[in-house]
Amino acid sequence: MTTQSLYPTLAAGILLFSADAMAQVPSPPSDTLRLSLEKCIEIALDENPTVKVADMEITRLDYSKKETLGQLLPTISFGGTYSRTLEKQTMYMDGFGGSGGSSATPGESGADGEEGATRASARPASGIKVGRDNSYSLGFSASMPLIAPQLWKTLDLSESRIMESVEKSRQSRLQLINQVKNAYYTLLLAEDTHRTVLESYDMAKLTADTYQKRYSLGAASDYDVLRTQVALQNVEPELTQAVIAIRQARLQLAILLGFDTGIAISPTQKLSDYEETMYERALQLSTDIKDNSDMRLLDIQTRQLNDALKIQKMSWFPTLALSANYNWTAMNNGSPFKNLRWTPYSMIGLTLSVPLFEGGQRYSRIKQARIQVEEMKWQRDNLQRTITMQAEVALDNINLNVKQIASCARSIEQAERAHTIQKESFDIGATTYLDLRDSELALTRSRLAYYQSVYNYLTGCSDLELLLGKDIPPTAKPL
């Protein structure tokens, strides 16, 4: 095979491979869901398992508080017992005989002494059996705390735990919103990147086809054909990578929305749509961290520690409880089911408990609780400084991204003008293919840099909103 016949064959093979690469470009199926960012957030808040678990935890702690409250109410129970006596108790009485013999007083004589000895000898020396064969007891018992300082203060601790669970549920929502936003922005970046690379691919393919036609007419060299074909082939890996990025972004977003991974999601916006509102949005951003979820959780935990400290102090106070019983008892001999005579029995009483000394345990527990409160104060100060620094850095990065977006937008305009000039010059033969290709690459890089800057700005705003604890849409369920 000659060199002249090799070049057309190679060019045809490259074009065939390019056609296969074009077939890999994703086209949305007919059942694709077109969703806006707001709709994605609404669906995620309704369907995501993490949010549902957080809401269920709030319900669980509410029942836990009711359980604690129930300890202040009377406790009533009903019970019954039955016992069968196997061996009855024996009772001995002084002066009425025993195992030692006669109980007559020493020195007694005459008729009286003889009569006493006779009576003593007539009584059994083994004692008297007492009790019945069967014993029954049925009745009600009730108790209620009247003075219980520790129990009263435990209700405040239960309330703090509910507040902590509510804040954790809010934190889960904020994190989910942030994840959905970033996944949505990632999908926008992947699609815009794919669109840009595809335009670069189309331009490279058009140039390669042009040189192939020129070569067939003898107006182009073999080197020009190979150079354009190699340039086309160099774009194809980037195109394949962009296709994979779109699939991965759709999969990640579907998982966050609670969808099946086979459902395709297509966004209704583009990254360039956010440029119109970025200046107004950037001006509205602040570094106020009062709604930061970590700070609010730390404040609630500090309140819990203060409540725990008060509970430990309440352990020095006395407690008073009321108790009452109403029972029926019965006893008989022989058969357990005959000759039963039930007798009622009732009582009411108060139980006072005054703690005096426990070996210093209460004092040590109070000291531990105070140290934990002091530790929490230091942790809060450190967390506040850290979050404030992070918010300021994030705001600076957002402002920098705004400037980069404006710069990249101007760069795209200049690159488009330069490419138009180079293309017109190339069509009339006033410039070389290398100059045209350089202008194409410069335009592609400018567009990719623009989309990356918009993506960085959007994700930066989303992360700052998460840090500040803001931006829960009104579609979210009330806590």
XYZ file of C-alpha atoms in Angstrom:
479
model
C 0.000 0.000 0.000
C 1.440 3.397 -1.002
C 1.579 6.473 1.170
C -0.939 8.227 -1.054
C -3.519 5.459 -0.514
C -2.746 5.196 3.229
C -3.823 8.724 4.126
C -7.373 8.501 2.790
C -7.842 5.137 4.523
C -6.565 6.534 7.826
C -8.750 9.597 7.499
C -11.807 7.445 6.830
C -11.045 5.333 9.926
C -10.728 8.422 12.107
C -14.023 9.784 10.832
C -15.697 6.437 11.593
C -14.323 6.533 15.152
C -15.608 10.087 15.496
C -19.066 8.924 14.483
C -18.948 6.303 17.264
C -17.951 8.979 19.744
C -20.849 11.163 18.647
C -23.191 8.239 19.298
C -22.130 8.360 22.942
C -23.538 11.858 23.422
C -26.468 11.485 25.884
C -29.858 12.392 24.587
C -32.515 12.709 27.319
C -35.054 9.864 27.141
C -38.727 10.534 26.623
C -39.487 9.979 30.331
C -36.876 12.474 31.534
C -38.009 14.651 34.444
C -37.330 18.322 33.881
C -37.003 19.854 37.331
C -36.077 23.275 38.612
C -33.848 23.748 41.626
C -36.779 24.774 43.814
C -38.737 21.675 42.819
C -35.737 19.441 43.536
C -35.428 20.913 47.034
C -39.155 20.432 47.669
C -39.032 16.787 46.571
C -35.906 16.093 48.619
C -37.433 17.516 51.807
C -40.490 15.302 51.325
C -38.801 12.061 50.273
C -35.287 11.977 51.724
C -34.925 9.283 54.455
C -32.554 11.423 56.550
C -35.183 14.107 57.077
C -37.845 11.524 57.894
C -35.621 9.929 60.537
C -34.951 13.350 62.098
C -38.693 14.056 62.311
C -39.326 10.663 63.877
C -36.662 11.412 66.497
C -38.587 14.540 67.517
C -41.728 12.452 67.977
C -39.804 9.890 70.030
C -38.423 12.526 72.407
C -41.894 14.036 72.785
C -43.121 10.674 74.047
C -40.086 10.512 76.319
C -41.129 13.824 77.882
C -44.648 12.497 78.413
C -43.124 9.448 80.087
C -41.296 11.709 82.547
C -44.459 13.721 83.144
C -46.314 10.504 83.931
C -44.033 9.929 86.924
C -45.745 12.879 88.654
C -49.151 11.189 88.368
C -50.486 8.443 90.675
C -49.380 4.885 90.042
C -52.121 2.324 90.638
C -51.677 -1.431 90.490
C -53.741 -4.512 91.278
C -52.254 -7.731 92.587
C -52.998 -10.965 94.331
C -51.084 -13.675 96.202
C -51.821 -17.234 97.327
C -49.715 -19.327 99.692
C -50.070 -22.908 100.952
C -48.643 -23.699 104.390
C -46.588 -26.871 104.386
C -45.537 -26.781 108.044
C -47.331 -24.544 110.525
C -45.522 -22.518 113.118
C -45.341 -23.821 116.711
C -45.937 -21.442 119.600
C -44.767 -22.079 123.172
C -46.173 -20.261 126.183
C -44.393 -20.001 129.521
C -46.306 -21.419 132.554
C -48.295 -23.937 130.484
C -45.854 -26.852 130.276
C -43.091 -27.614 127.909
C -40.467 -30.097 126.977
C -38.836 -29.717 130.412
C -41.659 -31.486 132.324
C -43.972 -30.118 135.020
C -44.364 -26.404 135.509
C -45.496 -26.576 139.160
C -43.859 -24.123 141.494
C -41.196 -25.745 143.657
C -42.208 -26.110 147.282
C -45.942 -26.345 146.592
C -47.679 -29.216 148.474
C -51.068 -30.397 149.343
C -54.110 -30.617 147.208
C -53.372 -27.429 145.273
C -49.882 -28.561 144.346
C -51.068 -31.912 143.154
C -53.845 -30.332 141.073
C -51.421 -27.925 139.379
C -49.062 -30.739 138.507
C -51.929 -32.697 137.039
C -53.002 -29.773 134.789
C -49.414 -29.186 133.622
C -48.906 -32.801 132.744
C -52.148 -32.781 130.738
C -50.864 -30.093 128.229
C -48.763 -31.146 125.235
C -45.065 -30.694 125.625
C -44.584 -29.974 121.850
C -46.273 -26.526 121.843
C -49.280 -25.107 119.957
C -49.614 -25.121 116.118
C -50.803 -21.749 114.701
C -51.941 -20.575 111.250
C -54.136 -21.845 108.442
C -53.405 -24.086 105.498
C -54.353 -21.579 102.769
C -53.814 -17.810 102.646
C -55.217 -15.374 100.046
C -54.616 -11.662 99.448
C -56.146 -9.437 96.740
C -56.142 -5.672 96.463
C -55.092 -2.332 95.010
C -52.029 -0.255 95.791
C -51.379 3.367 94.806
C -48.529 5.824 95.198
C -47.858 9.383 94.093
C -44.932 11.744 94.677
C -45.948 14.941 96.437
C -42.586 16.665 96.763
C -39.989 15.546 94.189
C -37.606 18.400 93.217
C -35.339 16.239 91.074
C -38.265 14.882 89.107
C -39.652 18.373 88.542
C -36.339 19.579 87.144
C -36.051 16.527 84.905
C -38.997 17.896 82.926
C -36.877 20.923 81.959
C -34.109 18.582 80.814
C -36.600 16.671 78.665
C -37.708 19.945 77.092
C -34.084 20.782 76.253
C -33.627 17.407 74.599
C -36.665 18.033 72.413
C -35.220 21.411 71.417
C -31.931 19.712 70.551
C -33.731 17.168 68.390
C -35.656 19.936 66.607
C -32.420 21.779 65.880
C -30.789 18.599 64.594
C -33.765 18.106 62.299
C -33.310 21.665 61.055
C -29.610 20.981 60.558
C -30.442 17.874 58.518
C -32.700 19.963 56.300
C -30.029 22.610 55.815
C -27.444 19.998 54.896
C -29.854 18.291 52.519
C -30.665 21.586 50.799
C -26.947 22.288 50.441
C -26.321 18.837 48.972
C -29.220 19.172 46.511
C -28.041 22.604 45.407
C -24.458 21.471 44.878
C -25.614 18.355 43.004
C -27.902 20.481 40.820
C -25.100 22.971 40.109
C -22.777 20.067 39.309
C -25.285 18.786 36.766
C -25.530 22.267 35.223
C -21.739 22.478 35.006
C -21.531 19.023 33.423
C -24.147 19.855 30.796
C -22.648 23.255 29.960
C -19.184 21.699 29.780
C -20.508 18.989 27.487
C -22.190 21.619 25.316
C -18.959 23.619 25.034
C -16.806 20.591 24.276
C -19.358 19.452 21.726
C -19.131 22.828 19.971
C -15.363 22.500 19.924
C -15.789 18.995 18.535
C -18.122 20.245 15.811
C -15.658 22.957 14.820
C -12.798 20.472 14.709
C -14.908 18.031 12.700
C -15.924 20.739 10.225
C -12.291 21.680 9.726
C -11.290 18.037 9.280
C -14.033 17.514 6.693
C -12.945 20.649 4.860
C -9.352 19.515 4.647
C -10.471 16.049 3.579
C -12.396 17.555 0.684
C -9.465 19.783 -0.191
C -7.184 16.781 -0.142
C -9.469 14.897 -2.510
C -9.290 17.886 -4.867
C -5.543 18.156 -4.477
C -5.710 21.507 -2.673
C -4.376 20.253 0.704
C -1.419 18.216 1.756
C -1.351 14.930 3.590
C 0.079 16.670 6.634
C -2.877 19.058 6.813
C -5.315 16.139 6.725
C -3.527 14.270 9.477
C -3.172 17.374 11.642
C -6.890 18.167 11.504
C -7.823 14.557 12.159
C -5.515 14.348 15.190
C -6.975 17.577 16.532
C -10.443 16.071 16.155
C -9.379 12.892 17.897
C -7.891 14.866 20.805
C -11.287 16.369 21.570
C -13.069 13.035 21.774
C -11.729 11.983 25.253
C -12.919 15.297 26.657
C -16.328 14.690 25.099
C -16.524 11.201 26.600
C -15.482 12.557 29.987
C -18.224 15.189 29.794
C -20.813 12.487 29.028
C -19.711 10.451 32.068
C -19.833 13.556 34.262
C -23.461 14.160 33.252
C -24.449 10.597 34.107
C -22.740 10.743 37.502
C -24.326 14.104 38.336
C -27.783 12.809 37.422
C -27.248 9.717 39.546
C -26.151 11.748 42.570
C -29.127 14.096 42.276
C -31.570 11.188 41.893
C -30.275 9.581 45.096
C -30.707 12.827 47.047
C -34.270 13.166 45.776
C -35.095 9.609 46.777
C -35.653 8.535 43.167
C -34.769 5.291 41.490
C -31.370 5.522 39.824
C -32.935 4.679 36.480
C -34.899 7.944 36.383
C -33.176 10.614 34.286
C -33.293 14.200 35.560
C -32.812 17.218 33.342
C -32.468 20.750 34.777
C -34.593 23.612 33.523
C -31.840 26.206 34.013
C -28.343 26.936 32.803
C -25.392 28.352 34.690
C -25.556 31.546 32.670
C -29.109 32.170 33.947
C -27.721 32.969 37.411
C -25.489 35.775 36.179
C -28.387 38.231 36.087
C -29.038 38.004 39.841
C -25.537 37.349 41.152
C -24.731 40.984 41.941
C -27.951 41.531 43.899
C -27.525 38.234 45.704
C -23.902 38.978 46.584
C -24.907 42.299 48.138
C -27.504 40.579 50.343
C -25.014 38.113 51.830
C -23.753 38.752 55.349
C -21.619 37.117 58.012
C -24.233 37.042 60.779
C -23.807 33.632 62.440
C -26.633 33.842 64.974
C -28.580 31.167 63.072
C -25.627 28.831 62.652
C -26.829 25.336 63.489
C -23.680 24.311 65.374
C -23.874 27.436 67.534
C -27.531 26.840 68.328
C -26.862 23.207 69.188
C -24.049 24.262 71.493
C -26.343 26.752 73.257
C -28.971 24.040 73.735
C -26.350 21.638 75.078
C -25.180 24.343 77.496
C -28.758 24.689 78.699
C -28.909 20.925 79.198
C -25.757 21.009 81.313
C -27.214 23.809 83.446
C -30.377 21.769 83.930
C -28.282 18.736 84.871
C -26.407 20.888 87.407
C -29.700 22.005 88.960
C -30.884 18.400 89.117
C -27.758 17.470 91.061
C -28.409 20.330 93.478
C -31.972 19.117 93.948
C -30.626 15.828 95.293
C -30.041 17.621 98.649
C -33.769 18.322 99.045
C -36.149 15.962 100.885
C -38.854 14.036 99.063
C -42.383 13.183 100.159
C -44.590 10.445 98.697
C -48.157 9.354 99.332
C -49.066 5.648 99.377
C -52.360 3.797 99.871
C -53.518 0.160 99.894
C -56.884 -1.579 99.888
C -56.724 -5.375 100.171
C -58.928 -8.373 100.898
C -57.510 -11.354 102.813
C -58.818 -14.839 103.464
C -57.486 -17.993 105.192
C -58.868 -21.529 105.573
C -57.891 -25.121 106.281
C -58.273 -28.106 104.020
C -59.502 -27.473 100.499
C -58.300 -24.169 98.941
C -61.772 -23.474 97.520
C -64.047 -24.008 100.548
C -64.990 -22.005 103.607
C -63.381 -18.754 102.382
C -64.092 -15.663 104.437
C -62.806 -12.421 102.881
C -61.844 -9.597 105.189
C -61.056 -6.076 103.889
C -57.933 -4.242 104.914
C -56.898 -0.679 103.939
C -54.232 1.893 104.823
C -52.887 5.279 103.734
C -49.544 6.787 104.595
C -46.810 9.315 103.835
C -43.157 8.542 103.236
C -40.604 11.264 103.932
C -37.004 10.838 102.807
C -34.335 13.315 103.914
C -30.870 12.753 102.387
C -28.159 13.267 104.991
C -24.884 11.698 103.902
C -23.772 9.650 100.891
C -20.017 9.722 101.296
C -19.584 12.977 99.334
C -21.081 11.557 96.115
C -23.559 14.401 95.606
C -20.872 17.019 96.156
C -18.594 15.366 93.574
C -21.394 15.129 91.010
C -22.184 18.830 91.395
C -18.514 19.722 90.880
C -18.384 17.600 87.721
C -21.484 19.319 86.332
C -20.022 22.775 86.998
C -16.794 21.871 85.214
C -18.779 20.677 82.186
C -20.638 24.008 82.055
C -17.340 25.910 82.122
C -15.907 23.669 79.393
C -18.924 24.390 77.197
C -18.381 28.150 77.544
C -14.816 27.849 76.259
C -15.936 25.611 73.408
C -18.592 28.119 72.397
C -16.119 31.003 72.282
C -13.747 28.965 70.128
C -16.544 27.802 67.819
C -17.843 31.347 67.408
C -14.409 32.643 66.359
C -13.933 29.736 63.939
C -17.326 30.127 62.273
C -16.908 33.899 61.993
C -13.566 33.398 60.245
C -15.059 30.804 57.890
C -17.967 33.107 57.013
C -15.640 36.026 56.215
C -13.393 33.840 54.049
C -16.414 32.421 52.215
C -17.771 35.910 51.559
C -14.390 37.045 50.194
C -14.285 34.027 47.873
C -17.792 34.787 46.628
C -16.859 38.383 45.839
C -13.771 37.096 44.050
C -15.913 34.700 42.011
C -18.215 37.560 41.034
C -15.239 39.469 39.633
C -13.984 36.345 37.861
C -17.389 35.829 36.246
C -17.391 39.378 34.899
C -13.822 38.966 33.648
C -14.597 35.609 31.999
C -17.703 37.076 30.322
C -15.566 39.800 28.726
C -12.995 37.187 27.785
C -15.642 35.138 25.969
C -16.732 38.173 23.963
C -13.140 38.888 22.936
C -12.443 35.219 22.147
C -15.579 35.022 19.962
C -14.526 38.123 18.028
C -10.992 36.773 17.600
C -12.304 33.414 16.421
C -14.651 35.081 13.925
C -11.763 37.074 12.501
C -9.531 34.027 12.265
C -12.282 31.966 10.605
C -12.951 34.614 7.968
C -9.218 34.952 7.341
C -8.863 31.172 7.124
C -11.714 30.933 4.598
C -9.913 33.311 2.222
C -6.533 31.719 2.862
C -5.069 34.668 4.774
C -4.224 32.639 7.877
C -3.085 29.143 8.719
C -4.939 26.302 10.377
C -2.788 26.634 13.494
C -4.000 30.191 13.991
C -7.598 29.042 13.544
C -7.129 26.172 15.958
C -5.544 28.473 18.547
C -8.556 30.769 18.368
C -10.894 27.773 18.789
C -9.011 26.534 21.850
C -8.941 30.029 23.348
C -12.724 30.319 22.919
C -13.282 26.895 24.468
C -11.055 27.678 27.442
C -12.804 31.009 27.988
C -16.231 29.367 28.046
C -15.113 26.586 30.366
C -13.488 29.120 32.705
C -16.718 31.139 32.710
C -18.866 28.131 33.606
C -16.396 27.061 36.293
C -16.488 30.569 37.810
C -20.299 30.580 37.890
C -20.279 27.111 39.461
C -17.762 28.211 42.111
C -19.904 31.266 42.868
C -23.107 29.226 43.256
C -21.557 26.517 45.416
C -19.832 29.205 47.492
C -23.172 30.916 48.137
C -24.769 27.584 49.009
C -21.995 26.697 51.457
C -22.184 30.145 53.068
C -25.947 29.815 53.498
C -25.395 26.447 55.161
C -22.775 27.989 57.436
C -25.108 30.839 58.388
C -28.053 28.472 58.879
C -30.293 30.176 56.361
C -32.379 29.477 53.277
C -34.946 26.885 54.331
C -37.664 27.379 51.705
C -41.317 27.817 52.715
C -42.088 24.444 51.103
C -40.277 22.701 53.967
C -42.410 21.058 56.611
C -42.772 23.069 59.837
C -40.718 21.823 62.756
